[in-house]
mmCIF file of C-alpha atoms in Angstrom:
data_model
loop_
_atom_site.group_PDB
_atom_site.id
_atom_site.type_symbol
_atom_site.label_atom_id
_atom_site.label_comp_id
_atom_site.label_asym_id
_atom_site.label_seq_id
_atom_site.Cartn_x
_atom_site.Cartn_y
_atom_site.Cartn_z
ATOM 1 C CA UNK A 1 17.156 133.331 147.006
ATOM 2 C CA UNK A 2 17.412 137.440 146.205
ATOM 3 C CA UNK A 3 21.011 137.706 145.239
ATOM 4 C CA UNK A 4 21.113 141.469 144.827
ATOM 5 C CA UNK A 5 24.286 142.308 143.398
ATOM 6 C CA UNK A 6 23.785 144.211 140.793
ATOM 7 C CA UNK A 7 25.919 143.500 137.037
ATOM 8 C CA UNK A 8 26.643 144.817 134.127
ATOM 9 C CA UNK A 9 25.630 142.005 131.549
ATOM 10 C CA UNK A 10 24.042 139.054 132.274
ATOM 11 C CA UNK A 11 24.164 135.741 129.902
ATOM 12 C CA UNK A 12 21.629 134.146 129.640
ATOM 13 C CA UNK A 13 23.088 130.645 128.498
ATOM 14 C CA UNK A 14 26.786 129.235 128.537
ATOM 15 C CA UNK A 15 26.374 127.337 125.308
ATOM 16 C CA UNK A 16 30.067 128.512 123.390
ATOM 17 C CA UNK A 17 28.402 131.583 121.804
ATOM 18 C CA UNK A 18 28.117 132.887 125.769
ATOM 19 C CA UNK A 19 30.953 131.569 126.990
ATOM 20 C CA UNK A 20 32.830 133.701 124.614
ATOM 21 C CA UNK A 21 30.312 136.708 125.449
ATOM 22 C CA UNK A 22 31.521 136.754 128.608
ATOM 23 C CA UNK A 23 35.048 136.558 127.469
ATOM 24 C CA UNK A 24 34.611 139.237 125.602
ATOM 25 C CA UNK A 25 32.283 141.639 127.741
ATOM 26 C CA UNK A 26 35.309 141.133 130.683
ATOM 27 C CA UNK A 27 37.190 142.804 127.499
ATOM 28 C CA UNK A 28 35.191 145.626 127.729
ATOM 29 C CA UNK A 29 35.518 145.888 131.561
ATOM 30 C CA UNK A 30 32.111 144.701 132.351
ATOM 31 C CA UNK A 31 30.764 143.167 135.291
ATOM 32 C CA UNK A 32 29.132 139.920 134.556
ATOM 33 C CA UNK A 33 26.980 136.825 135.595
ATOM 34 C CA UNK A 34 25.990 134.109 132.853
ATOM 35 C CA UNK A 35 22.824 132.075 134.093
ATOM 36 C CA UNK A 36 21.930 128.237 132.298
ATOM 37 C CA UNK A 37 19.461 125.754 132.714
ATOM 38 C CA UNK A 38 22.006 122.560 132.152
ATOM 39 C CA UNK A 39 24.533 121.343 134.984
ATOM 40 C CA UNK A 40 27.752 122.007 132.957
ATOM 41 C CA UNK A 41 28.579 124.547 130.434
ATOM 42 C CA UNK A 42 29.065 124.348 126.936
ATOM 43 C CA UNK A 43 25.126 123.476 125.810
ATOM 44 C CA UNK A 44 24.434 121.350 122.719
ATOM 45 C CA UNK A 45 28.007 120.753 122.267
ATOM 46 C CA UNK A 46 28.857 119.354 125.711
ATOM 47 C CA UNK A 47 25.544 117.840 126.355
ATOM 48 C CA UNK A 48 24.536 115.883 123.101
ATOM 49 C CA UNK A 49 28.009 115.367 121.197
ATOM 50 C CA UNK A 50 31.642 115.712 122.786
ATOM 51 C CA UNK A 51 33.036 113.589 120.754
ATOM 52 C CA UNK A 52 31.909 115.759 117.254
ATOM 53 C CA UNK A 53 34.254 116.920 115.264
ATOM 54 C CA UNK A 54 33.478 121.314 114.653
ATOM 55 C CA UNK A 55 34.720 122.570 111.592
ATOM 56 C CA UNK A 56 33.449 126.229 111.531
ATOM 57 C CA UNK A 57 35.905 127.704 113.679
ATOM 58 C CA UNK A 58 38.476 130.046 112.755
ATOM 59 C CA UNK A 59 42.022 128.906 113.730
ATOM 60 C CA UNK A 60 40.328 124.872 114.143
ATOM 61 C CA UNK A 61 40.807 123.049 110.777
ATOM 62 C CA UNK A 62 38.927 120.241 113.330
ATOM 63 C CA UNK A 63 37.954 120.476 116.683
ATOM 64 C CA UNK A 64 36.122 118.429 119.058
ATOM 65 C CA UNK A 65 33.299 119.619 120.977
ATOM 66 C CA UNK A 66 34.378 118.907 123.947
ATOM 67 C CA UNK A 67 38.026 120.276 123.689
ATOM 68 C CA UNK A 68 35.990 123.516 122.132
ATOM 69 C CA UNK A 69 34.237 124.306 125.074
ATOM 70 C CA UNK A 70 37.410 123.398 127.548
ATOM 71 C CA UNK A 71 38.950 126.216 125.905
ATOM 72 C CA UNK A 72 35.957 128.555 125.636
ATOM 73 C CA UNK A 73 35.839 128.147 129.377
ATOM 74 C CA UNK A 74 38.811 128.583 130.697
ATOM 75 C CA UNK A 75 39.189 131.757 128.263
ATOM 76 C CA UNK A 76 35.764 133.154 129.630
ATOM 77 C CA UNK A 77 37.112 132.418 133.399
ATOM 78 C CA UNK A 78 39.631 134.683 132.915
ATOM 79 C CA UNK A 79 37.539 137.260 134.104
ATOM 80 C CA UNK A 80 36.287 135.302 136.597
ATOM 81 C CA UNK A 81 32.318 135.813 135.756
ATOM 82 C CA UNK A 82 30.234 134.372 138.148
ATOM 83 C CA UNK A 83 28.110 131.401 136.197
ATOM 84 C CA UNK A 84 24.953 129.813 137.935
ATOM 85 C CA UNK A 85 24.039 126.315 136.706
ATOM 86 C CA UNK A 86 21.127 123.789 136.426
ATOM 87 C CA UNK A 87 19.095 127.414 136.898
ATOM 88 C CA UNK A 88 16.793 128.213 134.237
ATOM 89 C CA UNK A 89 15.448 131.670 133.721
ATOM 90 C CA UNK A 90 11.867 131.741 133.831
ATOM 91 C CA UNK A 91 10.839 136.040 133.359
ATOM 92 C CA UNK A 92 12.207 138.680 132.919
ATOM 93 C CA UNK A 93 10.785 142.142 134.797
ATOM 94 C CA UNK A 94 12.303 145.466 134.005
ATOM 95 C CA UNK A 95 11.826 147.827 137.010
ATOM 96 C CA UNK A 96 11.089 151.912 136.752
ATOM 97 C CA UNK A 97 14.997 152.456 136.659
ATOM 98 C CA UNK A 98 15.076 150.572 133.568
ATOM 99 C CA UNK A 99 17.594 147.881 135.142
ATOM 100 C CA UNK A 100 16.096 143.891 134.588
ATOM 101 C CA UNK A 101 14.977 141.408 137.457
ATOM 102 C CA UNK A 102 15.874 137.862 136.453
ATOM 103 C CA UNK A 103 13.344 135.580 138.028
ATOM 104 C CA UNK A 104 14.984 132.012 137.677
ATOM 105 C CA UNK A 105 13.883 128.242 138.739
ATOM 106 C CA UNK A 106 16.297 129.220 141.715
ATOM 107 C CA UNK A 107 16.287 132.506 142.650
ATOM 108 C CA UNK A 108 16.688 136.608 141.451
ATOM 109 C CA UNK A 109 19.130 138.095 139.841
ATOM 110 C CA UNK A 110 19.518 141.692 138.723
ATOM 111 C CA UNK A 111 21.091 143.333 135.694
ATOM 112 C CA UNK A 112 21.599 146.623 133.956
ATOM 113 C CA UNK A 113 21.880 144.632 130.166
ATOM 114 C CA UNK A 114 20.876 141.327 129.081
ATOM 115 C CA UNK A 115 22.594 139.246 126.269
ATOM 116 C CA UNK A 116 20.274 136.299 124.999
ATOM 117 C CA UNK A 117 22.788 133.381 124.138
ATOM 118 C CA UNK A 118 20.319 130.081 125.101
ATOM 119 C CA UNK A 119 21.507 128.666 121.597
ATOM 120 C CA UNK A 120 17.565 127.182 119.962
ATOM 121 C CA UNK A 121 16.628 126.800 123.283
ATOM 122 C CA UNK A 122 14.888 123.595 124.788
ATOM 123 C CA UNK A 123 15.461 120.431 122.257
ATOM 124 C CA UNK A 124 14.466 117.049 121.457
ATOM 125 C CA UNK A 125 15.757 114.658 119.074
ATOM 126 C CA UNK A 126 12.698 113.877 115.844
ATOM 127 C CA UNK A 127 12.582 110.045 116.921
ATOM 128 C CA UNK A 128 12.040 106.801 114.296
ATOM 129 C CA UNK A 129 8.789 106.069 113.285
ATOM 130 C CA UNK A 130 9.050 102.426 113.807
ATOM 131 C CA UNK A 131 6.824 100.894 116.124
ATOM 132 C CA UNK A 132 9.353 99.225 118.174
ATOM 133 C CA UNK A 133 12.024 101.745 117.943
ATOM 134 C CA UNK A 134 11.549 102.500 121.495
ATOM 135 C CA UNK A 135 13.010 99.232 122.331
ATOM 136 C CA UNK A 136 16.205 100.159 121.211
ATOM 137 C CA UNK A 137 16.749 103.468 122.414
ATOM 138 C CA UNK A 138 19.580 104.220 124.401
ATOM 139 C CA UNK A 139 21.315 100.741 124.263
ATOM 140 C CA UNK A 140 21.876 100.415 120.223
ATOM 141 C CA UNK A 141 19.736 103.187 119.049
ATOM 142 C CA UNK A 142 21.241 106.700 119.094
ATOM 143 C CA UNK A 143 20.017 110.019 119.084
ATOM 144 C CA UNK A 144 23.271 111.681 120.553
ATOM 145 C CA UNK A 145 26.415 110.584 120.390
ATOM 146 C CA UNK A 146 28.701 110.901 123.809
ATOM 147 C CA UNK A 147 31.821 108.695 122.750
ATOM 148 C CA UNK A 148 33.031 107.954 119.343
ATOM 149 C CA UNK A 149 34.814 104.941 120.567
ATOM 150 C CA UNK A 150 31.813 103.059 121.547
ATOM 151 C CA UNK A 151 31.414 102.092 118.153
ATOM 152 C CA UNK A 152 34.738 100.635 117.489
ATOM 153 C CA UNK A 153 34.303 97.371 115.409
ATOM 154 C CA UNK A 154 30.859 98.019 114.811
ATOM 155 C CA UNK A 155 28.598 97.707 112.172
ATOM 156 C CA UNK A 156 27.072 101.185 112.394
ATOM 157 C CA UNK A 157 24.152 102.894 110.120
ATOM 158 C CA UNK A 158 23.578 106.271 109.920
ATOM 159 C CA UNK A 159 20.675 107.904 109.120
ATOM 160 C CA UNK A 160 19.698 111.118 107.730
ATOM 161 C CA UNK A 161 20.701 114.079 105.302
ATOM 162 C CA UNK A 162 22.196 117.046 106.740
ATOM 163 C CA UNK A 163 25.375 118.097 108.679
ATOM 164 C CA UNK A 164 25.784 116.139 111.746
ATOM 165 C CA UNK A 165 24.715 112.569 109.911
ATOM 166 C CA UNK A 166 27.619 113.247 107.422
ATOM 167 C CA UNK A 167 29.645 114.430 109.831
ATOM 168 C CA UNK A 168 29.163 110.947 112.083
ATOM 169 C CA UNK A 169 29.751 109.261 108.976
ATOM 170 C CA UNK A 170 32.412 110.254 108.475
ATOM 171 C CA UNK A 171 34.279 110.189 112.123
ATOM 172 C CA UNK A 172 33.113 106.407 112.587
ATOM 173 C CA UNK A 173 34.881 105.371 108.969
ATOM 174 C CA UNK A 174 38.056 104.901 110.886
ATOM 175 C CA UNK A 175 36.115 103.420 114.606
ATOM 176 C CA UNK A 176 33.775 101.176 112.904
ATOM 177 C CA UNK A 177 34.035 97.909 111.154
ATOM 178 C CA UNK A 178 31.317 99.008 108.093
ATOM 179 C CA UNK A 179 29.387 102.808 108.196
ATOM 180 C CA UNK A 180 26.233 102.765 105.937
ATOM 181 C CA UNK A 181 24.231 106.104 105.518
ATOM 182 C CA UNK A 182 20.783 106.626 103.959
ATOM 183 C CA UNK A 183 18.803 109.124 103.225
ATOM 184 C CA UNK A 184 15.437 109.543 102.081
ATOM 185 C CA UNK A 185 16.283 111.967 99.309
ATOM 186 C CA UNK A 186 18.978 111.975 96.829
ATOM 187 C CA UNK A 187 21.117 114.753 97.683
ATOM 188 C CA UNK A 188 22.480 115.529 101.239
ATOM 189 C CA UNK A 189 22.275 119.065 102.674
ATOM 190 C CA UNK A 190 25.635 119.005 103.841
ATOM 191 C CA UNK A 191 28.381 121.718 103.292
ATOM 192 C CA UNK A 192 29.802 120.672 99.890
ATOM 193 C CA UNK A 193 33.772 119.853 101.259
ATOM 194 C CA UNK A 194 32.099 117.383 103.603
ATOM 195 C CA UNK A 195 29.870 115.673 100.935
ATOM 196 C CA UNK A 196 33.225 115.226 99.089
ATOM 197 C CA UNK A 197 34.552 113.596 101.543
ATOM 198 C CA UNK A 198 31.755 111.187 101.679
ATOM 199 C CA UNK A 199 32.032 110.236 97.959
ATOM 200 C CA UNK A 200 35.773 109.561 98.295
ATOM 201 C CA UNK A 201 35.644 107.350 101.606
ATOM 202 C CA UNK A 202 34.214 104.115 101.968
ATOM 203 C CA UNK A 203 30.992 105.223 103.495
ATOM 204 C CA UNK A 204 28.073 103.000 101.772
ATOM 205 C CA UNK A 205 25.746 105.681 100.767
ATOM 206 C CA UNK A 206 21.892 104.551 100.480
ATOM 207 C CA UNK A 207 19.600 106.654 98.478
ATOM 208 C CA UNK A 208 16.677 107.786 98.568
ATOM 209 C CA UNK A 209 16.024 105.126 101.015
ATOM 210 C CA UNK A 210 14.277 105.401 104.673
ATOM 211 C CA UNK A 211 14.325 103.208 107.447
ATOM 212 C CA UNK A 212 11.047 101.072 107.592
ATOM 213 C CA UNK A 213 12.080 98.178 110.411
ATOM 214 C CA UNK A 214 14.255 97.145 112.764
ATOM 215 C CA UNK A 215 14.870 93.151 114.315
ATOM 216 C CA UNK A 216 16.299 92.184 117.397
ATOM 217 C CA UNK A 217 15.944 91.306 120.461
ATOM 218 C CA UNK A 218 16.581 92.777 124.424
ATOM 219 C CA UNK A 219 17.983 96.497 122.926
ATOM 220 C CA UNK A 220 20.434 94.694 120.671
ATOM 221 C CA UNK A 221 19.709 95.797 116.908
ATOM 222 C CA UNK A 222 20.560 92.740 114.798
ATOM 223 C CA UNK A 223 19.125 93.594 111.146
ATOM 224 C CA UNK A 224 16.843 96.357 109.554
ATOM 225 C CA UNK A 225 15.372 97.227 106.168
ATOM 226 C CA UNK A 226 15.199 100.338 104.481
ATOM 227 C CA UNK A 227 12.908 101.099 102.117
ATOM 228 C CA UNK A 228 13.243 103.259 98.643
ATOM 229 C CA UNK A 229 10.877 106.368 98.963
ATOM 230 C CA UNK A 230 8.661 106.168 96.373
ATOM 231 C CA UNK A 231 9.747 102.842 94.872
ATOM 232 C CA UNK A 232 9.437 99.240 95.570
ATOM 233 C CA UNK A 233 13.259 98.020 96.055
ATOM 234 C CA UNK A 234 14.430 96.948 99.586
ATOM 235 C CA UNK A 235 17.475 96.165 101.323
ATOM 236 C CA UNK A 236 18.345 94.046 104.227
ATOM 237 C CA UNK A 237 21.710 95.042 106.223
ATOM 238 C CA UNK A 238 23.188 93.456 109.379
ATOM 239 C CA UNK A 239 23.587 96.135 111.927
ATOM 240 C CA UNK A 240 24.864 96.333 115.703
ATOM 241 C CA UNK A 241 24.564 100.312 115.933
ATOM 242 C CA UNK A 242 22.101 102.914 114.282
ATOM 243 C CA UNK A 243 22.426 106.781 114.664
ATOM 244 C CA UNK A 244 19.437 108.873 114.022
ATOM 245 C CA UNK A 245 20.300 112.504 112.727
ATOM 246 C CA UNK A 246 17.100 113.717 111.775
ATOM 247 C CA UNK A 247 17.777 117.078 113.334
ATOM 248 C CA UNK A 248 15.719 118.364 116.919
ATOM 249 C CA UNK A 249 12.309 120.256 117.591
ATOM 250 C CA UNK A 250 13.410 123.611 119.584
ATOM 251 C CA UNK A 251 11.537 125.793 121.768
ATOM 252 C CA UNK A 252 12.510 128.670 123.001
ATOM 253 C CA UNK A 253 9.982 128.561 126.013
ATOM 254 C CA UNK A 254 9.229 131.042 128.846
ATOM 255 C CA UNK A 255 11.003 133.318 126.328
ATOM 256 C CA UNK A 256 8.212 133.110 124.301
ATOM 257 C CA UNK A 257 5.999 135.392 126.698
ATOM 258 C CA UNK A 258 8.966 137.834 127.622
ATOM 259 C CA UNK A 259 7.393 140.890 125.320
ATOM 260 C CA UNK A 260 10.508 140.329 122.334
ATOM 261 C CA UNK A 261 9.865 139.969 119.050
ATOM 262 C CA UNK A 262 10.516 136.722 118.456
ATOM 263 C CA UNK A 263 10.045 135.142 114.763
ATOM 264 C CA UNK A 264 9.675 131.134 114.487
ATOM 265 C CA UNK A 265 11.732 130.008 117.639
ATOM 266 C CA UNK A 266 13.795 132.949 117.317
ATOM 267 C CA UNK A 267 14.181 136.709 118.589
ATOM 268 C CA UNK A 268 14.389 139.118 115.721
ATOM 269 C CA UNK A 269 17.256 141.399 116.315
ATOM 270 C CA UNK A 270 18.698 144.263 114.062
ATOM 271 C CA UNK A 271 22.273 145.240 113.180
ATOM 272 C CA UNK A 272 23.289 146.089 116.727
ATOM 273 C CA UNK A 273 21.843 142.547 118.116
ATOM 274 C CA UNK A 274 19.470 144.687 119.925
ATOM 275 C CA UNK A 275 15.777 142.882 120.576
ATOM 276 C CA UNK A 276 12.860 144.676 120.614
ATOM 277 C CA UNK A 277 12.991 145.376 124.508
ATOM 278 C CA UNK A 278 16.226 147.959 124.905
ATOM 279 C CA UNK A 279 19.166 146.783 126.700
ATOM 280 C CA UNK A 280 18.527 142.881 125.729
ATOM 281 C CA UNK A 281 20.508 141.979 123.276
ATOM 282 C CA UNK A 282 21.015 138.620 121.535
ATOM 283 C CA UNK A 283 23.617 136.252 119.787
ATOM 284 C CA UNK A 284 24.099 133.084 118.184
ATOM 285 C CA UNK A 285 21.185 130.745 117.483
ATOM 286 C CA UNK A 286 18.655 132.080 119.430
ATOM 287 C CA UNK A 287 18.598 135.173 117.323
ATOM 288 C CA UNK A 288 17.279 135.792 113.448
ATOM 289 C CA UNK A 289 17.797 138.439 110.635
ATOM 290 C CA UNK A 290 17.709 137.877 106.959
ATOM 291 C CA UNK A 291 20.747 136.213 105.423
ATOM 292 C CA UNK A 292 22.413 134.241 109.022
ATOM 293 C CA UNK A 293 23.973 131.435 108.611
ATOM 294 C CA UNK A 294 23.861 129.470 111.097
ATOM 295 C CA UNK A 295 26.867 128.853 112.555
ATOM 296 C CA UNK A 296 28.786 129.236 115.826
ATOM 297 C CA UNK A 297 31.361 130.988 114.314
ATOM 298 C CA UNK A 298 28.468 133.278 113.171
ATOM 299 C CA UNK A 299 27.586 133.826 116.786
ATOM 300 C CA UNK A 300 31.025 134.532 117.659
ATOM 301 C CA UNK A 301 30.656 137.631 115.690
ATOM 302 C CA UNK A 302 27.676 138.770 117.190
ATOM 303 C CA UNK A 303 28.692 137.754 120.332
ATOM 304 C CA UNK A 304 31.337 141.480 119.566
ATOM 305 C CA UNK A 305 28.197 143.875 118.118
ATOM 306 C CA UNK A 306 25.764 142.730 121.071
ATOM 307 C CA UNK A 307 28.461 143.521 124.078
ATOM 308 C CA UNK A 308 29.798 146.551 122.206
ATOM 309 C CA UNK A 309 26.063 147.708 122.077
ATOM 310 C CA UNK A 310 25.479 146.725 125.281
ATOM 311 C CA UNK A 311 28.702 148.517 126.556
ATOM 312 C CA UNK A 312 27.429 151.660 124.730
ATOM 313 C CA UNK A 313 24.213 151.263 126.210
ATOM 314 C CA UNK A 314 25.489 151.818 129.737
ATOM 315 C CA UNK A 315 27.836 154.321 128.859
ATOM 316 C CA UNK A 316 27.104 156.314 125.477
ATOM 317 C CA UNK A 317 30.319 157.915 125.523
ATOM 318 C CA UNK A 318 31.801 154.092 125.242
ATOM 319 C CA UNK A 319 33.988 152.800 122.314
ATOM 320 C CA UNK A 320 32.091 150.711 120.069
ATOM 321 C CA UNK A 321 34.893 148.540 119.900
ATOM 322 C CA UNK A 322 38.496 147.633 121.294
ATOM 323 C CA UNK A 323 40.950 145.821 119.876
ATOM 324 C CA UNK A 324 42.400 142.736 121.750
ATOM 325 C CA UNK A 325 46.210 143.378 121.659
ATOM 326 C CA UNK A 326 45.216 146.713 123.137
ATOM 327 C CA UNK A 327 43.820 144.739 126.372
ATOM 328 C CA UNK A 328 46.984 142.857 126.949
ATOM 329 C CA UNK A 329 50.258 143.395 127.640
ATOM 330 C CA UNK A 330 52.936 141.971 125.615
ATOM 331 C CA UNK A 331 54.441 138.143 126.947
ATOM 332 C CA UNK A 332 57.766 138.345 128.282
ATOM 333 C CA UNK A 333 60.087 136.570 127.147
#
């Protein structure tokens, strides 16, 4: 299908960093069409863990995932974008008139600016190492987490260092019956409020242990052992749940061979979130400089510089930037 209606800005992904793209390109008065490979918007956040607390953004001291991306899109429908889903964007082809042709799994699309928001792109969990872990996948072996409540009264263990296996730590010490977490070195990467947290609650904290074996039988985890790295002590814990949080291998895909600059699994943008290909801009994860953290309230940020680039790019005599209470009128009261 040639859909040739031509727009202003087209997303390419509807993770939160694009949903609030488009929000704020429909600020700016633009025209515009946001284009992901998933069935439902809100990437990582809706597809892997709803039920995750976010605590990096502004105004949210907590927020779930899930309630995150309710509100990021019904705020980006308020310009009523158009958004194609379960479409993934396979090349990219920029004409003599210097507009884009989007070739996707479904169709074309055509575009006078691109903004790059596909998040770290394709993902899959790094899996145990345990011979029979496959057994136990997706019945009492976790990867993702879709409810928290599925755990209630459980016995859970959680393993790895960073964020997210704090983080589910720390949710589940309320859901669960006992939360152990291990990890094979002794410190956790997590951000430092979290970590306190973790030494105050009742979280058993294993380190620097790994998981070496798992017992049970039809899916149903009944015991493991974990192993000290580099040592010879062992432990033995009765379990009925284990999360694995040992963080995904990305790819950014057909991206890859789309002419950018792309560094690691990344495209390599410069102060204006411009790539190396003009009027494609990028934001949140799927774009690197020196110094970003990586955050989504990071990419809401650049979300701002790439559509107020992108808005200057079709119009050079265009503000940079707006402010929001310019945009709408007061509430009555």
């Amino acid at each position: 299908m040639e859909n040739h209606e031509m727009v202003d800005i087209t997303i390419i992904g509807a993770g939160p960093v694009g949903l609030f793209t488009s929000f704020y390109a429909g600020m700016r008065e633009a025209t515009v069409k946001i284009i992901d490979s998933l069935p439902e918007v809100g990437g990582q956040l809706a597809a892997l863990y709803p039920d995750k607390f976010i605590y990096d953004v502004a105004g949210f001291p907590g927020v779930k995932a899930k309630d995150l991306v309710f509100q990021l899109h019904k705020q980006a429908l308020t310009f009523s974008p158009t958004i194609c889903l379960n479409e993934q964007v396979q090349d990219i082809i920029q004409p003599e008139d210097g507009t884009f042709k989007i070739i996707t799994s479904k169709g074309i699309h055509f575009s006078k600016t691109i903004i790059l928001s596909a998040g770290a792109g394709a993902f899959e969990p790094r899996r145990l190492k345990i011979d029979n872990a496959t057994e136990f996948e997706g019945q009492t072996l976790h990867y993702f987490v879709k409810q928290l409540d599925s755990f209630t009264g459980k016995r859970v263990l959680v393993c790895g260092g960073g964020d997210s296996a704090v983080d589910w730590a720390l949710a589940l010490v309320d859901v669960a019956s006992s939360v152990t977490l291990i990890h094979r070195r002794s410190e956790f990467r997590a951000h430092e409020h979290s970590l306190t947290q973790l030494k105050e609650s009742s979280i058993l904290i294993q380190t620097p242990f790994e998981l070496t074996k798992i017992f049970g039988s039809n899916g149903q985890v009944e015991n493991v052992i974990i192993q000290e790295v580099k040592g010879e002590h062992q432990n033995t814990f009765e379990v009925d749940e284990i999360i694995v949080n040992y963080g995904f291998i990305t790819n950014i895909g057909p991206i890859k061979t789309w002419g950018l600059e792309t560094t690691k699994n990344a495209v390599h943008v410069n102060g204006k979130m411009e790539t190396s290909i003009p009027g494609i801009f990028a934001a949140g994860d799927i774009c690197s400089y020196d110094g970003k953290p990586r955050l989504i309230a990071t990419g809401f940020g650049e979300a701002t510089i790439a559509v107020n680039h992108a808005k200057s790019f079709l119009n050079p005599k265009a503000k940079l930037s707006v402010h929001s209470t310019h945009l709408f009128s007061a509430p009555k009261h």
